[in-house]
Amino acid sequence: MDIKQYMQDIGQRARAASRGMARADSATRNRALELIAAAIERDADTLRAANERDLAAARAAGLAPAMLDRLALSDKAIATMVAGLRQIVSLPDPVGEISNVKIRPSGIQVGQMRVPLGVIGIIYEARPNVTVDAAGLCIKSGNATILRGGSEAINCNRALAKLVAEGLRGAGLPADGVQVVDTTDRAAVGALITMPQFVDVIVPRGGKGLIARLMEEATVPMIKHLDGICHVYIDGKADIAKALDIGFNAKCHRYGTCNTMETLLVARSIAAEVLPQLAARYATEKVELRADAEAHAILAAAGYPHLAHASEEDWATEYLAPILAVRVVDGLDAAIEHCNTWSSKHTEAIVTEDYSAAMRFLREVDSSSVMINASTRFADGFEYGLGAEIGISNDKLHARGPVGLEGLTSLKYVVFGHGEIRK
Amino acid sequence: MDIKQYMQDIGQRARAASRGMARADSATRNRALELIAAAIERDADTLRAANERDLAAARAAGLAPAMLDRLALSDKAIATMVAGLRQIVSLPDPVGEISNVKIRPSGIQVGQMRVPLGVIGIIYEARPNVTVDAAGLCIKSGNATILRGGSEAINCNRALAKLVAEGLRGAGLPADGVQVVDTTDRAAVGALITMPQFVDVIVPRGGKGLIARLMEEATVPMIKHLDGICHVYIDGKADIAKALDIGFNAKCHRYGTCNTMETLLVARSIAAEVLPQLAARYATEKVELRADAEAHAILAAAGYPHLAHASEEDWATEYLAPILAVRVVDGLDAAIEHCNTWSSKHTEAIVTEDYSAAMRFLREVDSSSVMINASTRFADGFEYGLGAEIGISNDKLHARGPVGLEGLTSLKYVVFGHGEIRK
């Protein structure tokens, strides 16, 4: 098989289908989502059997248990997929809204209409649930989609693709509105990210390694998420109780998520008071604290058992583990400077009762989410009320932070005229 | 000189300065713009002398008269630059606005804050006025800027750079907030577009050739404008008087602009009536009509003197000249199909009194501006009320169509908490 030609054919069909997807009204797109949900419920046994074949091959290939876990399609995972589709049905339609209509001196009325982006390419790892989630979000937002899942999930993805196509056809939408790339050849990814004539945006959902590799080669724009080196700054005017709750929650609620705190900054004026109390909390979770000289002295004096010295490398590390870098800073300016130098521009929070410090932190920290007196763990599409999340963007252009359905659309200008010509 | 190192140094200084630019309040940024305007007025003689040196060198190098014309800095051009800066002062500040604040079930309040992008690289041809326009828009929007103008304007750009730096310093802003690349080495462009660590976005202002070249190499995102193959579709239910006015204005108001109509589509049911009347108008401007077989027959029968046969290549050509492609189509569906196949996704207009046809065209034509009963010539930042225009974007992500100050900003999420933690 000529992979490049195969992908170009998929791209061409996606581009053609994107017009039908964009033209469809809300009811039709929702109907497709409902039909897909019903088909998945109906064919749950077939899906599980396909998934079993993937799992058997993965076990034979010696895949790590964590990866097998993600690959597995349990009854619960199927129910979650179905519930996810029905939840997407209940979201407001992002497409077609016209806003900001103004009458200009020439007489024309100018506004902006929210429209689908066109064709979205999604590249992800061996998690079959992403196939359905991503297809659902793209159908809802009126886009055509090309899905390229991890090769270990190919049997399950093929089975899901059939059900998605059935749902699209049943609602009268083009069956090519969602295509699953049916080859495990890695060259397919290289082709997908270099055909801007057919693909408008790539959403990679996967680890840092995958995304770094795509960034080297892609000529199609990406809505991408790299790492989350998130900070909490405990200001000299912090409410100690809030500082303890947020400092503990931001690190220990979950270790493996991108919005988990990786570095704690503490103002010098409050460090000797707050650090030992916070350490008492971290001790319950055996969190290793990698501290700068000043913080180290305070924590050592308090007898913290899991203590190490921080090096500059720690400021740049996303641990995703019960490890936390700790640094004592002069105050607000130094905290902002540290964040803007070392953070991955994902999520930073300040704990303070000082109004001016809070407002300066909010304005001056250059990250996709900036918080006052809240845990960084809130940086999430569902917590923000987006209803769904296709990913979190570290980029500044287009979409920043958690990306919902709106991130899969763009605004075009619309002009309502009455025969006006330019003088 | 090691150009790569030189550009990295500029980039590093720009990144550092971007924080001071973003932090500055409206009054400070406006003060800088006013000081630059006053300095340009005061030093007009020096600027003209610098421009004379550029012109002398360009004449000696045998530059084409059109290019000399764009390079020249007349008294009028200086006055226009100064007036442009003062106009930018009068625009509302795009930075700092917080919108869409909502209270979530967790208790946090989530909103979005408009913030500068950071560092903007502008690449343009030998037009010294762009140096001041672009610097003004970037200062107003709180961004740091790296300006890379055409090498023929280097003396004038150096002189302008001094005045801009003087204005920034006078207002208490970092002098590195605007840097002019002080080398005519083309490698500087290659370096500028491949340092995403220092530059957040590139805005190329120049011809298609320049931009196509940049697209090959750039790793920094671009807000780019390629070509304008714009269409007017005269529907079967068009008001003939409006069709004649718009059809003439869209082609003949100016030939060299990107929002000029390049292809006219006419519904079969009205073609025999409207084409001869329209041709009578085009005849006054000696517009060459390149017609498909059906339109050719009608126009030949009407005795149109500047008639030729269209080939498929004409559907894909931006003439920028008194030449127009003409095609008779079945009706609305065929017109939408033609636009979505052949247009450059810039600006398309329908002339019709049919409500449903108008609304379908608006929704289904995938271009950055879609118009009903108005000349394509209105696709322009000033006509749309943006107050200023840094360029027109053919892209779908981030900014689409005319790009004003908002296009130089992005939205970050801001969270107002009260000590909330994630359960």
mmCIF file of N, CA and C in Angstrom, chain A residues 181-227:
data_model
loop_
_atom_site.group_PDB
_atom_site.id
_atom_site.type_symbol
_atom_site.label_atom_id
_atom_site.label_comp_id
_atom_site.label_asym_id
_atom_site.label_seq_id
_atom_site.Cartn_x
_atom_site.Cartn_y
_atom_site.Cartn_z
ATOM 1 N N VAL A 181 -8.069 5.942 10.407
ATOM 2 C CA VAL A 181 -6.952 5.496 9.567
ATOM 3 C C VAL A 181 -6.727 4.009 9.816
ATOM 4 N N ASP A 182 -6.898 3.203 8.771
ATOM 5 C CA ASP A 182 -6.903 1.749 8.949
ATOM 6 C C ASP A 182 -5.558 1.142 8.541
ATOM 7 N N THR A 183 -4.510 1.655 9.132
ATOM 8 C CA THR A 183 -3.196 1.049 8.945
ATOM 9 C C THR A 183 -2.385 1.350 10.190
ATOM 10 N N THR A 184 -1.510 0.449 10.531
ATOM 11 C CA THR A 184 -0.664 0.681 11.702
ATOM 12 C C THR A 184 0.692 1.264 11.279
ATOM 13 N N ASP A 185 0.849 1.514 9.990
ATOM 14 C CA ASP A 185 2.109 2.070 9.481
ATOM 15 C C ASP A 185 2.308 3.488 10.042
ATOM 16 N N ARG A 186 3.444 3.738 10.652
ATOM 17 C CA ARG A 186 3.680 5.044 11.261
ATOM 18 C C ARG A 186 3.803 6.160 10.241
ATOM 19 N N ALA A 187 4.100 5.796 8.998
ATOM 20 C CA ALA A 187 4.199 6.822 7.945
ATOM 21 C C ALA A 187 2.871 7.554 7.764
ATOM 22 N N ALA A 188 1.779 6.923 8.192
ATOM 23 C CA ALA A 188 0.471 7.568 8.067
ATOM 24 C C ALA A 188 0.422 8.867 8.865
ATOM 25 N N VAL A 189 1.091 8.870 10.031
ATOM 26 C CA VAL A 189 1.121 10.087 10.847
ATOM 27 C C VAL A 189 1.892 11.190 10.127
ATOM 28 N N GLY A 190 3.034 10.814 9.575
ATOM 29 C CA GLY A 190 3.848 11.787 8.831
ATOM 30 C C GLY A 190 3.057 12.410 7.688
ATOM 31 N N ALA A 191 2.250 11.597 7.002
ATOM 32 C CA ALA A 191 1.446 12.121 5.892
ATOM 33 C C ALA A 191 0.339 13.035 6.406
ATOM 34 N N LEU A 192 -0.311 12.604 7.483
ATOM 35 C CA LEU A 192 -1.459 13.361 8.016
ATOM 36 C C LEU A 192 -1.078 14.789 8.424
ATOM 37 N N ILE A 193 0.109 14.940 9.014
ATOM 38 C CA ILE A 193 0.490 16.252 9.546
ATOM 39 C C ILE A 193 1.140 17.140 8.506
ATOM 40 N N THR A 194 1.228 16.657 7.259
ATOM 41 C CA THR A 194 1.858 17.468 6.209
ATOM 42 C C THR A 194 0.944 17.608 5.001
ATOM 43 N N MET A 195 -0.373 17.579 5.224
ATOM 44 C CA MET A 195 -1.271 17.835 4.086
ATOM 45 C C MET A 195 -2.259 18.951 4.432
ATOM 46 N N PRO A 196 -1.733 20.187 4.529
ATOM 47 C CA PRO A 196 -2.598 21.310 4.915
ATOM 48 C C PRO A 196 -3.734 21.563 3.915
ATOM 49 N N GLN A 197 -3.590 21.054 2.700
ATOM 50 C CA GLN A 197 -4.688 21.245 1.735
ATOM 51 C C GLN A 197 -5.933 20.470 2.143
ATOM 52 N N PHE A 198 -5.756 19.433 2.973
ATOM 53 C CA PHE A 198 -6.901 18.601 3.368
ATOM 54 C C PHE A 198 -7.217 18.691 4.864
ATOM 55 N N VAL A 199 -6.243 19.083 5.660
ATOM 56 C CA VAL A 199 -6.436 19.072 7.115
ATOM 57 C C VAL A 199 -6.208 20.486 7.653
ATOM 58 N N ASP A 200 -7.161 20.992 8.439
ATOM 59 C CA ASP A 200 -7.055 22.368 8.930
ATOM 60 C C ASP A 200 -6.320 22.462 10.249
ATOM 61 N N VAL A 201 -6.440 21.449 11.078
ATOM 62 C CA VAL A 201 -5.733 21.496 12.356
ATOM 63 C C VAL A 201 -5.529 20.070 12.868
ATOM 64 N N ILE A 202 -4.417 19.882 13.551
ATOM 65 C CA ILE A 202 -4.106 18.595 14.173
ATOM 66 C C ILE A 202 -4.230 18.774 15.689
ATOM 67 N N VAL A 203 -4.939 17.847 16.330
ATOM 68 C CA VAL A 203 -4.973 17.829 17.788
ATOM 69 C C VAL A 203 -4.277 16.551 18.248
ATOM 70 N N PRO A 204 -3.043 16.675 18.736
ATOM 71 C CA PRO A 204 -2.378 15.482 19.243
ATOM 72 C C PRO A 204 -2.786 15.263 20.691
ATOM 73 N N ARG A 205 -3.214 14.070 21.001
ATOM 74 C CA ARG A 205 -3.534 13.745 22.385
ATOM 75 C C ARG A 205 -2.615 12.614 22.809
ATOM 76 N N GLY A 206 -1.615 12.970 23.563
ATOM 77 C CA GLY A 206 -0.674 11.935 23.951
ATOM 78 C C GLY A 206 0.466 12.553 24.711
ATOM 79 N N GLY A 207 1.493 11.789 24.920
ATOM 80 C CA GLY A 207 2.609 12.222 25.746
ATOM 81 C C GLY A 207 3.469 13.268 25.054
ATOM 82 N N LYS A 208 4.352 13.847 25.853
ATOM 83 C CA LYS A 208 5.281 14.880 25.420
ATOM 84 C C LYS A 208 6.130 14.403 24.254
ATOM 85 N N GLY A 209 6.517 13.130 24.284
ATOM 86 C CA GLY A 209 7.379 12.577 23.239
ATOM 87 C C GLY A 209 6.696 12.642 21.884
ATOM 88 N N LEU A 210 5.449 12.188 21.841
ATOM 89 C CA LEU A 210 4.670 12.222 20.603
ATOM 90 C C LEU A 210 4.603 13.642 20.058
ATOM 91 N N ILE A 211 4.286 14.582 20.942
ATOM 92 C CA ILE A 211 4.047 15.950 20.483
ATOM 93 C C ILE A 211 5.337 16.625 20.025
ATOM 94 N N ALA A 212 6.405 16.379 20.754
ATOM 95 C CA ALA A 212 7.691 16.954 20.352
ATOM 96 C C ALA A 212 8.065 16.453 18.958
ATOM 97 N N ARG A 213 7.777 15.167 18.698
ATOM 98 C CA ARG A 213 8.100 14.603 17.387
ATOM 99 C C ARG A 213 7.240 15.258 16.298
ATOM 100 N N LEU A 214 5.955 15.453 16.581
ATOM 101 C CA LEU A 214 5.063 16.069 15.590
ATOM 102 C C LEU A 214 5.498 17.498 15.275
ATOM 103 N N MET A 215 5.931 18.219 16.334
ATOM 104 C CA MET A 215 6.305 19.624 16.150
ATOM 105 C C MET A 215 7.446 19.799 15.147
ATOM 106 N N GLU A 216 8.306 18.806 15.083
ATOM 107 C CA GLU A 216 9.437 18.867 14.158
ATOM 108 C C GLU A 216 8.977 18.883 12.701
ATOM 109 N N GLU A 217 7.907 18.134 12.451
ATOM 110 C CA GLU A 217 7.558 17.839 11.054
ATOM 111 C C GLU A 217 6.295 18.516 10.552
ATOM 112 N N ALA A 218 5.377 18.867 11.468
ATOM 113 C CA ALA A 218 4.039 19.272 11.036
ATOM 114 C C ALA A 218 4.041 20.572 10.235
ATOM 115 N N THR A 219 3.305 20.580 9.139
ATOM 116 C CA THR A 219 3.052 21.826 8.418
ATOM 117 C C THR A 219 1.589 22.242 8.594
ATOM 118 N N VAL A 220 0.783 21.347 9.154
ATOM 119 C CA VAL A 220 -0.588 21.698 9.528
ATOM 120 C C VAL A 220 -0.527 22.293 10.938
ATOM 121 N N PRO A 221 -1.270 23.371 11.217
ATOM 122 C CA PRO A 221 -1.238 23.929 12.586
ATOM 123 C C PRO A 221 -1.734 22.910 13.613
ATOM 124 N N MET A 222 -1.215 23.019 14.827
ATOM 125 C CA MET A 222 -1.616 22.088 15.885
ATOM 126 C C MET A 222 -2.206 22.845 17.066
ATOM 127 N N ILE A 223 -3.197 22.228 17.708
ATOM 128 C CA ILE A 223 -3.629 22.674 19.034
ATOM 129 C C ILE A 223 -2.977 21.683 19.985
ATOM 130 N N LYS A 224 -1.877 22.112 20.581
ATOM 131 C CA LYS A 224 -1.047 21.114 21.255
ATOM 132 C C LYS A 224 -0.814 21.436 22.719
ATOM 133 N N HIS A 225 -0.550 20.384 23.429
ATOM 134 C CA HIS A 225 -0.315 20.478 24.842
ATOM 135 C C HIS A 225 1.013 19.802 25.135
ATOM 136 N N LEU A 226 1.926 20.568 25.665
ATOM 137 C CA LEU A 226 3.206 19.946 26.033
ATOM 138 C C LEU A 226 3.166 19.540 27.496
ATOM 139 N N ASP A 227 3.912 20.205 28.356
ATOM 140 C CA ASP A 227 3.941 19.745 29.740
ATOM 141 C C ASP A 227 3.279 20.739 30.685
#
